[in-house]
Amino acid sequence: MSGKAEHRSRGPLMVVPAALWLLLFFTLPLLIVVAISFVERGRAGGVKLPLVFTLAYYQRLVDPLYLGIFWSSVRIALIVTGACVFVGYPMALFISRVAPRGRNAMLLLVMIPFWTNFLVRTYAIKLLLSTEGVVNNLLLGAGLVEAPLDLLFNNFAVVLGLVYGYLPFAVLPMYASIEKFDMTLVEAAADLGANLRRAFLRVMLPLTAPGIVASVILVFVPVVGAFITPDILGGGKVEMIGTLINRQFGVARNWPFGSAMSLALMVMVVVGVAYYFRTSAEKERPL
Amino acid sequence: MSDYAVELINVTKSFPTDRGGELFAVDGVSLSIRHGEFFSLLGPSGCGKTTSLRLIAGFEKPNDGEVWIGGKLQGNLPAFQRPVNTVFQNYALFPHMSVYENVAFGLEMHRVAKPEIQRSVSQALEMVQLPGLERRRPRQLSGGQQQRVALARALVNRPKVLLLDEPLGALDLKLRKAMQLELKALQERVGITFIYVTHDQEEALTMSDRIAVMDHGRVLQVGAPEEIYERPVGQFVAGFIGETNFLPGRVVEARADEVEVELLSGERVRAVTSQGLSRGQEVTLAVRPERMLLGSAPSEPGWNLLAVEVEDVVYTGATTNYLTRASGGLSIMVRRPNEDAGGERPVDRGVKVAVRWRPATGSVFVDDPAHQDGT
Amino acid sequence: MRAGHATRPQRDPIVLRLGKTVLGTNALLAFAFLYVPILVLIVFSFNESRSVARWSGFSLEWYQKLFGNEALLRAARNSLLIAFVSTLASTAMGTLTALGIDRYRFRLRNSFDALLYLPIVIPEIVMGISLLLFFNLALFPLLQALIQVRPTLGVPTIIIAHIAFNIPFVYVVVRARLVGFDRTLEQAAQDLGANEWRTFWRITFPLLLPGILGGALLAFTLSLDDFLVTVFTAGTASPTMPLYIYSLVRRGVTPEINALSTVLLAASMGLVGLSLTLQRRR
């Protein structure tokens, strides 16, 4: 594959349409977000003209109220990611050890949620947990409670809904890693004197780590900025970064503040992912 | 110039390395390949044989030098305009086309008429002994069958020169040996020039009219199999082809066509050479294991004699290899065929015995600290 | 190359120790967790009464209501239109880009590659609001100055946004396909007399097609399902299906939503089935 001199211009030409589109409709808007976060808001929304530079919104962000919301979003994201990995890894392991026919069917079953609308799936959880929903009906019918429980509009519902939504995203990358893993390596470890725990921790886990890393990133990043699930299952009582940002562009009409929050979220995500990526890449020479 | 099917004149090809340097895959290579010849490029991985082939095919452009095919300078001609066809190492059969479509592809590209294509394709498939498989897909074929389809696909275009890049590498031993004979017979029947790349010296010796031994981008020796084997030009060639015993030493007496060499252990042996060596030169003697005999026979004067101790006896079915050690630590291997060779009793481990050989059966290489190839 | 995975040993040590039952139970519970809510949802869409928890009989009443709903049908039409247009554009651009970056070396190549991966990493909500700001504060004032008419958010802006987030996905899929592509096939074609153009159309493109179709299908699905980016680029109306569902779900839990959801699920299944049969055809 030599870069022939005659075709030196062909590569760039092929890339230009997409590059232009993304520069115009992705990069530029992001730059505007950054810019707007430093500018005073207008009285009726939008920005005040002529533009006035201010750091007020960043100062507001550092307020314990908002820091608390950021922190609780991260906490929720960590819990959801942890749950997905802890449930998903054994699941992936199980699927990889099933006979090929069954394996494909199971993978399909894991993939199907990918293809169904996220709103629909979140709604399904709302359906189950609502006061007129199946869970409450079962509990009432079995006589375990006397009045319907408030299962919705709290942290529990949001976490459950997020795990429900993102579990399939976690299973697939880990499955890919586990499937490639050669079990005879564990046998070799056992032959050399390692018990099950050590064989798993020292041999299997490091070698399937790339899949876990991918799963963590695929779950953590969307969850920390989630909006639909806390909005529908939290009903305004559970505040996460996503719902907070949405409010600034909705009823609160505070675009600069929302931009500042978005920037903070972006930085947090990019830094977190880069850091996680680098530390796990250092531990793991790519196979 | 049109005496030769393919000529490479001082061709050089380099690639940039990761660290910003340059790797010379082919370094000043010149070859003249005759019409109708089965010509092999032989050498270890990385010696430049595949790159040389790709330069002929047109997949690479040389940094320097000329590539001539059929008396025409190829220059900047791209691969699809060159009158050669290639059989690839991984066969490169188009997976989305049937066997028929694969074989017909080259003819299609040259706008041959449909009925003619049909005829040629079935002819080609018969020639490689695969009639009737037109509708199959490559993935439905065995390795050996895929290899033949690749061959048919190339041959159907009646190229003047066929380039083969280690085509038998993926086949198991028995099949490989059978295919070697088939390919050779095919080449003789069809009469076109084959340029064959391999790292398997036995394969090259079996099939070729002439062999070019390459290492590190250079051609070390070109010659018929017998010449390469019996009269290797340098230490590398001697060591790469077959097995060789190397005995380092220094010239103590030099005559017109013979030298007497004192080995490191002090013993003296004689060798035949026309190189015009002088006293004091550091040389290495090379003797093939099958040219050596065990035991001293007093009725053979003039033979070289060395005292050794037998360290190991390895039975390999057709032959027995004796791994021995001479004084000074030198290892010497002697190979004898397993037959009732009158008079020679098998020797056990630990036995002290002598090895002997005729001086004319060894080669002498001058020790050049820069090159190990005697050039 | 994978290290010998030809035989799955019967005595799989870790699985053996944990017991297939433990792993199996975990998997079973997890699958149940994933599917029970959906099954409940489907079942109660056929319920006779308004209840979403107490079964009183089979009825298609809620489905019939769907078909009379003008707003819903309009939203469905819009969703399909947006999905088709954005899929076409993003697949073309994404494929072209993947080929360009994979095959040719040029300056800024790595920067473009990074630029294309970026949208996948950025949280969707940030992308949504960035486009809201871009349209309202940059593009619309500019267009207003040029043509004296101030555009509004709506289907065109949604399409623009969808193309933007779909290009990277198509790019990633096609690029992955290219990385494993056997270049000797193209060399063989050239060796047999095909020039670059013919090599591309007879060999490269047909072999790449499954990847391109896969990317297109992914883009189509992502566009149909998208909510966050759409909600910020749609303006005040509820012109797409997900937005319409959202407006319903916010209000409460009703069998109509169940029915609508079931229809969407069936449509998704249809798409999955389609993609599988296409793959099998290869």
JSON list of N, CA and C in Angstrom, two decimals, chain A residues 1 4 10 18-19 22 25 29 90-91 94 97 109 112 115-117 119 123 126-127 132 137 164 182-183 196 221 231 242 255 259 262, chain C residues 3 8 12 26 30 33-35 38 53-54 97 104 112 125 129-131 133 196 221 225 242 246 249-250 253-254 258 265 268-269 272:
[
{"chain": "A", "resi": 1, "resn": "MET", "atom": "N", "xyz": [0.85, -1.20, 0.00]},
{"chain": "A", "resi": 1, "resn": "MET", "atom": "CA", "xyz": [0.00, 0.00, 0.00]},
{"chain": "A", "resi": 1, "resn": "MET", "atom": "C", "xyz": [0.87, 1.24, 0.00]},
{"chain": "A", "resi": 4, "resn": "LYS", "atom": "N", "xyz": [0.87, 6.52, -3.61]},
{"chain": "A", "resi": 4, "resn": "LYS", "atom": "CA", "xyz": [1.40, 6.90, -4.92]},
{"chain": "A", "resi": 4, "resn": "LYS", "atom": "C", "xyz": [1.29, 8.39, -5.11]},
{"chain": "A", "resi": 10, "resn": "ARG", "atom": "N", "xyz": [-6.06, 12.16, -3.65]},
{"chain": "A", "resi": 10, "resn": "ARG", "atom": "CA", "xyz": [-7.32, 11.44, -3.62]},
{"chain": "A", "resi": 10, "resn": "ARG", "atom": "C", "xyz": [-7.82, 11.22, -2.21]},
{"chain": "A", "resi": 18, "resn": "ALA", "atom": "N", "xyz": [-17.23, 14.47, 4.65]},
{"chain": "A", "resi": 18, "resn": "ALA", "atom": "CA", "xyz": [-17.55, 14.16, 6.04]},
{"chain": "A", "resi": 18, "resn": "ALA", "atom": "C", "xyz": [-16.85, 15.12, 6.98]},
{"chain": "A", "resi": 19, "resn": "ALA", "atom": "N", "xyz": [-15.60, 15.44, 6.66]},
{"chain": "A", "resi": 19, "resn": "ALA", "atom": "CA", "xyz": [-14.84, 16.34, 7.54]},
{"chain": "A", "resi": 19, "resn": "ALA", "atom": "C", "xyz": [-15.52, 17.70, 7.63]},
{"chain": "A", "resi": 22, "resn": "LEU", "atom": "N", "xyz": [-18.74, 17.47, 9.70]},
{"chain": "A", "resi": 22, "resn": "LEU", "atom": "CA", "xyz": [-18.51, 17.37, 11.14]},
{"chain": "A", "resi": 22, "resn": "LEU", "atom": "C", "xyz": [-17.92, 18.65, 11.71]},
{"chain": "A", "resi": 25, "resn": "PHE", "atom": "N", "xyz": [-21.03, 21.03, 11.78]},
{"chain": "A", "resi": 25, "resn": "PHE", "atom": "CA", "xyz": [-22.18, 20.68, 12.61]},
{"chain": "A", "resi": 25, "resn": "PHE", "atom": "C", "xyz": [-21.83, 19.91, 13.86]},
{"chain": "A", "resi": 29, "resn": "PRO", "atom": "N", "xyz": [-20.31, 23.82, 16.69]},
{"chain": "A", "resi": 29, "resn": "PRO", "atom": "CA", "xyz": [-21.28, 23.96, 17.78]},
{"chain": "A", "resi": 29, "resn": "PRO", "atom": "C", "xyz": [-20.65, 23.76, 19.16]},
{"chain": "A", "resi": 90, "resn": "PRO", "atom": "N", "xyz": [-20.18, -12.63, 34.33]},
{"chain": "A", "resi": 90, "resn": "PRO", "atom": "CA", "xyz": [-20.55, -14.05, 34.40]},
{"chain": "A", "resi": 90, "resn": "PRO", "atom": "C", "xyz": [-21.51, -14.44, 33.29]},
{"chain": "A", "resi": 91, "resn": "MET", "atom": "N", "xyz": [-22.35, -13.51, 32.89]},
{"chain": "A", "resi": 91, "resn": "MET", "atom": "CA", "xyz": [-23.28, -13.80, 31.80]},
{"chain": "A", "resi": 91, "resn": "MET", "atom": "C", "xyz": [-22.51, -14.07, 30.51]},
{"chain": "A", "resi": 94, "resn": "PHE", "atom": "N", "xyz": [-20.84, -17.38, 30.73]},
{"chain": "A", "resi": 94, "resn": "PHE", "atom": "CA", "xyz": [-21.77, -18.47, 30.53]},
{"chain": "A", "resi": 94, "resn": "PHE", "atom": "C", "xyz": [-22.06, -18.66, 29.04]},
{"chain": "A", "resi": 97, "resn": "ARG", "atom": "N", "xyz": [-19.49, -20.38, 26.93]},
{"chain": "A", "resi": 97, "resn": "ARG", "atom": "CA", "xyz": [-19.23, -21.79, 27.15]},
{"chain": "A", "resi": 97, "resn": "ARG", "atom": "C", "xyz": [-20.36, -22.68, 26.65]},
{"chain": "A", "resi": 109, "resn": "LEU", "atom": "N", "xyz": [-30.48, -12.78, 21.78]},
{"chain": "A", "resi": 109, "resn": "LEU", "atom": "CA", "xyz": [-31.33, -12.30, 22.86]},
{"chain": "A", "resi": 109, "resn": "LEU", "atom": "C", "xyz": [-30.71, -11.10, 23.55]},
{"chain": "A", "resi": 112, "resn": "ILE", "atom": "N", "xyz": [-31.06, -7.99, 21.04]},
{"chain": "A", "resi": 112, "resn": "ILE", "atom": "CA", "xyz": [-32.39, -7.46, 20.71]},
{"chain": "A", "resi": 112, "resn": "ILE", "atom": "C", "xyz": [-32.67, -6.14, 21.43]},
{"chain": "A", "resi": 115, "resn": "TRP", "atom": "N", "xyz": [-31.80, -3.01, 19.66]},
{"chain": "A", "resi": 115, "resn": "TRP", "atom": "CA", "xyz": [-32.59, -2.59, 18.52]},
{"chain": "A", "resi": 115, "resn": "TRP", "atom": "C", "xyz": [-33.92, -2.01, 18.92]},
{"chain": "A", "resi": 116, "resn": "THR", "atom": "N", "xyz": [-34.25, -2.11, 20.20]},
{"chain": "A", "resi": 116, "resn": "THR", "atom": "CA", "xyz": [-35.54, -1.56, 20.59]},
{"chain": "A", "resi": 116, "resn": "THR", "atom": "C", "xyz": [-35.34, -0.19, 21.21]},
{"chain": "A", "resi": 117, "resn": "ASN", "atom": "N", "xyz": [-36.34, 0.62, 21.07]},
{"chain": "A", "resi": 117, "resn": "ASN", "atom": "CA", "xyz": [-36.27, 2.00, 21.48]},
{"chain": "A", "resi": 117, "resn": "ASN", "atom": "C", "xyz": [-36.00, 2.13, 22.97]},
{"chain": "A", "resi": 119, "resn": "LEU", "atom": "N", "xyz": [-36.61, 4.59, 24.94]},
{"chain": "A", "resi": 119, "resn": "LEU", "atom": "CA", "xyz": [-37.77, 5.15, 25.63]},
{"chain": "A", "resi": 119, "resn": "LEU", "atom": "C", "xyz": [-38.76, 4.04, 25.99]},
{"chain": "A", "resi": 123, "resn": "TYR", "atom": "N", "xyz": [-39.91, 2.99, 29.61]},
{"chain": "A", "resi": 123, "resn": "TYR", "atom": "CA", "xyz": [-41.33, 2.98, 29.91]},
{"chain": "A", "resi": 123, "resn": "TYR", "atom": "C", "xyz": [-41.75, 1.65, 30.52]},
{"chain": "A", "resi": 126, "resn": "LYS", "atom": "N", "xyz": [-41.08, 1.74, 34.05]},
{"chain": "A", "resi": 126, "resn": "LYS", "atom": "CA", "xyz": [-42.04, 2.62, 34.73]},
{"chain": "A", "resi": 126, "resn": "LYS", "atom": "C", "xyz": [-43.35, 1.87, 34.94]},
{"chain": "A", "resi": 127, "resn": "LEU", "atom": "N", "xyz": [-43.72, 1.13, 33.90]},
{"chain": "A", "resi": 127, "resn": "LEU", "atom": "CA", "xyz": [-44.93, 0.33, 33.94]},
{"chain": "A", "resi": 127, "resn": "LEU", "atom": "C", "xyz": [-44.91, -0.64, 35.11]},
{"chain": "A", "resi": 132, "resn": "GLU", "atom": "N", "xyz": [-49.89, 1.48, 40.05]},
{"chain": "A", "resi": 132, "resn": "GLU", "atom": "CA", "xyz": [-50.91, 0.57, 39.51]},
{"chain": "A", "resi": 132, "resn": "GLU", "atom": "C", "xyz": [-50.27, -0.57, 38.75]},
{"chain": "A", "resi": 137, "resn": "ASN", "atom": "N", "xyz": [-49.20, -4.74, 42.30]},
{"chain": "A", "resi": 137, "resn": "ASN", "atom": "CA", "xyz": [-50.36, -5.64, 42.29]},
{"chain": "A", "resi": 137, "resn": "ASN", "atom": "C", "xyz": [-50.03, -6.98, 42.88]},
{"chain": "A", "resi": 164, "resn": "TYR", "atom": "N", "xyz": [-31.00, -1.62, 33.64]},
{"chain": "A", "resi": 164, "resn": "TYR", "atom": "CA", "xyz": [-31.83, -2.28, 32.64]},
{"chain": "A", "resi": 164, "resn": "TYR", "atom": "C", "xyz": [-31.49, -1.82, 31.24]},
{"chain": "A", "resi": 182, "resn": "ASP", "atom": "N", "xyz": [-8.13, -18.05, 25.88]},
{"chain": "A", "resi": 182, "resn": "ASP", "atom": "CA", "xyz": [-7.81, -19.48, 25.80]},
{"chain": "A", "resi": 182, "resn": "ASP", "atom": "C", "xyz": [-7.84, -20.09, 27.20]},
{"chain": "A", "resi": 183, "resn": "MET", "atom": "N", "xyz": [-8.86, -20.90, 27.46]},
{"chain": "A", "resi": 183, "resn": "MET", "atom": "CA", "xyz": [-9.02, -21.49, 28.79]},
{"chain": "A", "resi": 183, "resn": "MET", "atom": "C", "xyz": [-7.84, -22.36, 29.20]},
{"chain": "A", "resi": 196, "resn": "LEU", "atom": "N", "xyz": [-8.00, -21.49, 42.20]},
{"chain": "A", "resi": 196, "resn": "LEU", "atom": "CA", "xyz": [-8.96, -20.88, 41.28]},
{"chain": "A", "resi": 196, "resn": "LEU", "atom": "C", "xyz": [-8.92, -19.37, 41.33]},
{"chain": "A", "resi": 221, "resn": "VAL", "atom": "N", "xyz": [-19.98, 6.47, 30.33]},
{"chain": "A", "resi": 221, "resn": "VAL", "atom": "CA", "xyz": [-20.09, 7.74, 29.62]},
{"chain": "A", "resi": 221, "resn": "VAL", "atom": "C", "xyz": [-21.55, 8.16, 29.37]},
{"chain": "A", "resi": 231, "resn": "ASP", "atom": "N", "xyz": [-35.35, 11.41, 34.09]},
{"chain": "A", "resi": 231, "resn": "ASP", "atom": "CA", "xyz": [-36.51, 12.25, 33.84]},
{"chain": "A", "resi": 231, "resn": "ASP", "atom": "C", "xyz": [-37.80, 11.44, 33.96]},
{"chain": "A", "resi": 242, "resn": "GLY", "atom": "N", "xyz": [-27.74, 15.44, 33.53]},
{"chain": "A", "resi": 242, "resn": "GLY", "atom": "CA", "xyz": [-28.53, 15.53, 32.31]},
{"chain": "A", "resi": 242, "resn": "GLY", "atom": "C", "xyz": [-29.80, 16.32, 32.51]},
{"chain": "A", "resi": 255, "resn": "TRP", "atom": "N", "xyz": [-29.08, 29.69, 29.06]},
{"chain": "A", "resi": 255, "resn": "TRP", "atom": "CA", "xyz": [-28.19, 28.98, 28.15]},
{"chain": "A", "resi": 255, "resn": "TRP", "atom": "C", "xyz": [-26.73, 29.01, 28.58]},
{"chain": "A", "resi": 259, "resn": "SER", "atom": "N", "xyz": [-24.48, 25.79, 29.27]},
{"chain": "A", "resi": 259, "resn": "SER", "atom": "CA", "xyz": [-23.25, 25.53, 28.52]},
{"chain": "A", "resi": 259, "resn": "SER", "atom": "C", "xyz": [-22.10, 25.23, 29.45]},
{"chain": "A", "resi": 262, "resn": "SER", "atom": "N", "xyz": [-22.45, 21.79, 30.61]},
{"chain": "A", "resi": 262, "resn": "SER", "atom": "CA", "xyz": [-22.12, 20.84, 29.54]},
{"chain": "A", "resi": 262, "resn": "SER", "atom": "C", "xyz": [-20.61, 20.72, 29.40]},
{"chain": "C", "resi": 3, "resn": "ALA", "atom": "N", "xyz": [-4.73, -18.52, 20.30]},
{"chain": "C", "resi": 3, "resn": "ALA", "atom": "CA", "xyz": [-4.08, -19.76, 20.72]},
{"chain": "C", "resi": 3, "resn": "ALA", "atom": "C", "xyz": [-5.12, -20.85, 20.81]},
{"chain": "C", "resi": 8, "resn": "ARG", "atom": "N", "xyz": [-13.13, -27.10, 22.84]},
{"chain": "C", "resi": 8, "resn": "ARG", "atom": "CA", "xyz": [-13.46, -26.54, 24.14]},
{"chain": "C", "resi": 8, "resn": "ARG", "atom": "C", "xyz": [-13.32, -27.66, 25.14]},
{"chain": "C", "resi": 12, "resn": "ASP", "atom": "N", "xyz": [-13.54, -27.52, 31.75]},
{"chain": "C", "resi": 12, "resn": "ASP", "atom": "CA", "xyz": [-13.29, -26.10, 31.80]},
{"chain": "C", "resi": 12, "resn": "ASP", "atom": "C", "xyz": [-13.12, -25.70, 33.26]},
{"chain": "C", "resi": 26, "resn": "ASN", "atom": "N", "xyz": [-27.37, -17.25, 37.15]},
{"chain": "C", "resi": 26, "resn": "ASN", "atom": "CA", "xyz": [-27.13, -15.83, 36.96]},
{"chain": "C", "resi": 26, "resn": "ASN", "atom": "C", "xyz": [-27.58, -15.37, 35.58]},
{"chain": "C", "resi": 30, "resn": "ALA", "atom": "N", "xyz": [-30.62, -12.87, 34.69]},
{"chain": "C", "resi": 30, "resn": "ALA", "atom": "CA", "xyz": [-30.33, -11.66, 33.93]},
{"chain": "C", "resi": 30, "resn": "ALA", "atom": "C", "xyz": [-31.22, -11.56, 32.70]},
{"chain": "C", "resi": 33, "resn": "PHE", "atom": "N", "xyz": [-34.65, -10.67, 33.79]},
{"chain": "C", "resi": 33, "resn": "PHE", "atom": "CA", "xyz": [-34.67, -9.25, 34.12]},
{"chain": "C", "resi": 33, "resn": "PHE", "atom": "C", "xyz": [-34.82, -8.41, 32.86]},
{"chain": "C", "resi": 34, "resn": "LEU", "atom": "N", "xyz": [-34.10, -8.83, 31.78]},
{"chain": "C", "resi": 34, "resn": "LEU", "atom": "CA", "xyz": [-34.15, -8.04, 30.56]},
{"chain": "C", "resi": 34, "resn": "LEU", "atom": "C", "xyz": [-35.48, -8.15, 29.85]},
{"chain": "C", "resi": 35, "resn": "TYR", "atom": "N", "xyz": [-36.10, -9.32, 29.93]},
{"chain": "C", "resi": 35, "resn": "TYR", "atom": "CA", "xyz": [-37.26, -9.53, 29.07]},
{"chain": "C", "resi": 35, "resn": "TYR", "atom": "C", "xyz": [-38.61, -9.44, 29.76]},
{"chain": "C", "resi": 38, "resn": "ILE", "atom": "N", "xyz": [-40.56, -6.19, 29.24]},
{"chain": "C", "resi": 38, "resn": "ILE", "atom": "CA", "xyz": [-41.06, -6.04, 27.88]},
{"chain": "C", "resi": 38, "resn": "ILE", "atom": "C", "xyz": [-42.26, -6.96, 27.64]},
{"chain": "C", "resi": 53, "resn": "ALA", "atom": "N", "xyz": [-52.13, -3.69, 34.88]},
{"chain": "C", "resi": 53, "resn": "ALA", "atom": "CA", "xyz": [-51.66, -4.72, 35.80]},
{"chain": "C", "resi": 53, "resn": "ALA", "atom": "C", "xyz": [-52.67, -5.83, 36.02]},
{"chain": "C", "resi": 54, "resn": "ARG", "atom": "N", "xyz": [-53.93, -5.52, 35.81]},
{"chain": "C", "resi": 54, "resn": "ARG", "atom": "CA", "xyz": [-54.93, -6.57, 36.03]},
{"chain": "C", "resi": 54, "resn": "ARG", "atom": "C", "xyz": [-55.57, -6.94, 34.71]},
{"chain": "C", "resi": 97, "resn": "THR", "atom": "N", "xyz": [-15.21, 8.25, 3.49]},
{"chain": "C", "resi": 97, "resn": "THR", "atom": "CA", "xyz": [-14.19, 8.64, 4.45]},
{"chain": "C", "resi": 97, "resn": "THR", "atom": "C", "xyz": [-13.38, 7.44, 4.92]},
{"chain": "C", "resi": 104, "resn": "TYR", "atom": "N", "xyz": [-5.15, 5.72, 2.02]},
{"chain": "C", "resi": 104, "resn": "TYR", "atom": "CA", "xyz": [-4.21, 6.76, 1.59]},
{"chain": "C", "resi": 104, "resn": "TYR", "atom": "C", "xyz": [-3.54, 7.42, 2.78]},
{"chain": "C", "resi": 112, "resn": "PHE", "atom": "N", "xyz": [-7.96, 13.66, 11.33]},
{"chain": "C", "resi": 112, "resn": "PHE", "atom": "CA", "xyz": [-9.30, 13.35, 10.83]},
{"chain": "C", "resi": 112, "resn": "PHE", "atom": "C", "xyz": [-9.86, 12.11, 11.50]},
{"chain": "C", "resi": 125, "resn": "ILE", "atom": "N", "xyz": [-26.37, 14.54, 25.15]},
{"chain": "C", "resi": 125, "resn": "ILE", "atom": "CA", "xyz": [-27.07, 15.76, 25.52]},
{"chain": "C", "resi": 125, "resn": "ILE", "atom": "C", "xyz": [-26.22, 16.98, 25.18]},
{"chain": "C", "resi": 129, "resn": "ILE", "atom": "N", "xyz": [-27.50, 20.10, 22.78]},
{"chain": "C", "resi": 129, "resn": "ILE", "atom": "CA", "xyz": [-27.58, 21.52, 23.09]},
{"chain": "C", "resi": 129, "resn": "ILE", "atom": "C", "xyz": [-26.59, 22.32, 22.25]},
{"chain": "C", "resi": 130, "resn": "SER", "atom": "N", "xyz": [-25.48, 21.69, 21.88]},
{"chain": "C", "resi": 130, "resn": "SER", "atom": "CA", "xyz": [-24.53, 22.44, 21.05]},
{"chain": "C", "resi": 130, "resn": "SER", "atom": "C", "xyz": [-25.17, 22.80, 19.72]},
{"chain": "C", "resi": 131, "resn": "LEU", "atom": "N", "xyz": [-25.95, 21.87, 19.18]},
{"chain": "C", "resi": 131, "resn": "LEU", "atom": "CA", "xyz": [-26.61, 22.17, 17.91]},
{"chain": "C", "resi": 131, "resn": "LEU", "atom": "C", "xyz": [-27.71, 23.20, 18.09]},
{"chain": "C", "resi": 133, "resn": "LEU", "atom": "N", "xyz": [-27.67, 25.65, 20.21]},
{"chain": "C", "resi": 133, "resn": "LEU", "atom": "CA", "xyz": [-26.98, 26.94, 20.25]},
{"chain": "C", "resi": 133, "resn": "LEU", "atom": "C", "xyz": [-26.50, 27.34, 18.86]},
{"chain": "C", "resi": 196, "resn": "GLU", "atom": "N", "xyz": [-7.41, 0.03, -11.64]},
{"chain": "C", "resi": 196, "resn": "GLU", "atom": "CA", "xyz": [-7.86, 0.39, -10.28]},
{"chain": "C", "resi": 196, "resn": "GLU", "atom": "C", "xyz": [-9.37, 0.51, -10.19]},
{"chain": "C", "resi": 221, "resn": "THR", "atom": "N", "xyz": [-31.28, 2.68, 12.37]},
{"chain": "C", "resi": 221, "resn": "THR", "atom": "CA", "xyz": [-31.84, 2.41, 13.69]},
{"chain": "C", "resi": 221, "resn": "THR", "atom": "C", "xyz": [-31.56, 3.55, 14.66]},
{"chain": "C", "resi": 225, "resn": "ASP", "atom": "N", "xyz": [-34.46, 5.85, 16.52]},
{"chain": "C", "resi": 225, "resn": "ASP", "atom": "CA", "xyz": [-34.60, 5.77, 17.96]},
{"chain": "C", "resi": 225, "resn": "ASP", "atom": "C", "xyz": [-34.17, 7.02, 18.69]},
{"chain": "C", "resi": 242, "resn": "PRO", "atom": "N", "xyz": [-40.01, 9.09, 18.69]},
{"chain": "C", "resi": 242, "resn": "PRO", "atom": "CA", "xyz": [-39.55, 9.11, 20.08]},
{"chain": "C", "resi": 242, "resn": "PRO", "atom": "C", "xyz": [-40.02, 10.33, 20.85]},
{"chain": "C", "resi": 246, "resn": "TYR", "atom": "N", "xyz": [-42.37, 10.23, 24.16]},
{"chain": "C", "resi": 246, "resn": "TYR", "atom": "CA", "xyz": [-41.93, 10.92, 25.38]},
{"chain": "C", "resi": 246, "resn": "TYR", "atom": "C", "xyz": [-43.04, 11.78, 25.93]},
{"chain": "C", "resi": 249, "resn": "VAL", "atom": "N", "xyz": [-45.46, 9.45, 27.60]},
{"chain": "C", "resi": 249, "resn": "VAL", "atom": "CA", "xyz": [-44.97, 8.75, 28.78]},
{"chain": "C", "resi": 249, "resn": "VAL", "atom": "C", "xyz": [-44.87, 9.68, 29.98]},
{"chain": "C", "resi": 250, "resn": "ARG", "atom": "N", "xyz": [-44.56, 10.92, 29.70]},
{"chain": "C", "resi": 250, "resn": "ARG", "atom": "CA", "xyz": [-44.45, 11.86, 30.81]},
{"chain": "C", "resi": 250, "resn": "ARG", "atom": "C", "xyz": [-45.75, 11.98, 31.56]},
{"chain": "C", "resi": 253, "resn": "VAL", "atom": "N", "xyz": [-49.13, 6.30, 32.65]},
{"chain": "C", "resi": 253, "resn": "VAL", "atom": "CA", "xyz": [-49.04, 4.94, 32.14]},
{"chain": "C", "resi": 253, "resn": "VAL", "atom": "C", "xyz": [-50.38, 4.52, 31.58]},
{"chain": "C", "resi": 254, "resn": "THR", "atom": "N", "xyz": [-50.47, 4.28, 30.28]},
{"chain": "C", "resi": 254, "resn": "THR", "atom": "CA", "xyz": [-51.75, 3.87, 29.70]},
{"chain": "C", "resi": 254, "resn": "THR", "atom": "C", "xyz": [-51.53, 2.75, 28.69]},
{"chain": "C", "resi": 258, "resn": "ASN", "atom": "N", "xyz": [-48.64, 1.21, 25.69]},
{"chain": "C", "resi": 258, "resn": "ASN", "atom": "CA", "xyz": [-48.27, -0.20, 25.54]},
{"chain": "C", "resi": 258, "resn": "ASN", "atom": "C", "xyz": [-48.41, -0.63, 24.09]},
{"chain": "C", "resi": 265, "resn": "LEU", "atom": "N", "xyz": [-41.68, -2.30, 18.88]},
{"chain": "C", "resi": 265, "resn": "LEU", "atom": "CA", "xyz": [-40.88, -3.50, 19.12]},
{"chain": "C", "resi": 265, "resn": "LEU", "atom": "C", "xyz": [-40.96, -4.44, 17.92]},
{"chain": "C", "resi": 268, "resn": "SER", "atom": "N", "xyz": [-38.83, -3.14, 15.19]},
{"chain": "C", "resi": 268, "resn": "SER", "atom": "CA", "xyz": [-37.42, -3.41, 15.44]},
{"chain": "C", "resi": 268, "resn": "SER", "atom": "C", "xyz": [-37.08, -4.86, 15.13]},
{"chain": "C", "resi": 269, "resn": "MET", "atom": "N", "xyz": [-37.94, -5.77, 15.59]},
{"chain": "C", "resi": 269, "resn": "MET", "atom": "CA", "xyz": [-37.71, -7.18, 15.32]},
{"chain": "C", "resi": 269, "resn": "MET", "atom": "C", "xyz": [-37.63, -7.42, 13.82]},
{"chain": "C", "resi": 272, "resn": "VAL", "atom": "N", "xyz": [-34.28, -6.39, 12.62]},
{"chain": "C", "resi": 272, "resn": "VAL", "atom": "CA", "xyz": [-33.27, -7.38, 13.01]},
{"chain": "C", "resi": 272, "resn": "VAL", "atom": "C", "xyz": [-33.36, -8.59, 12.09]}
]
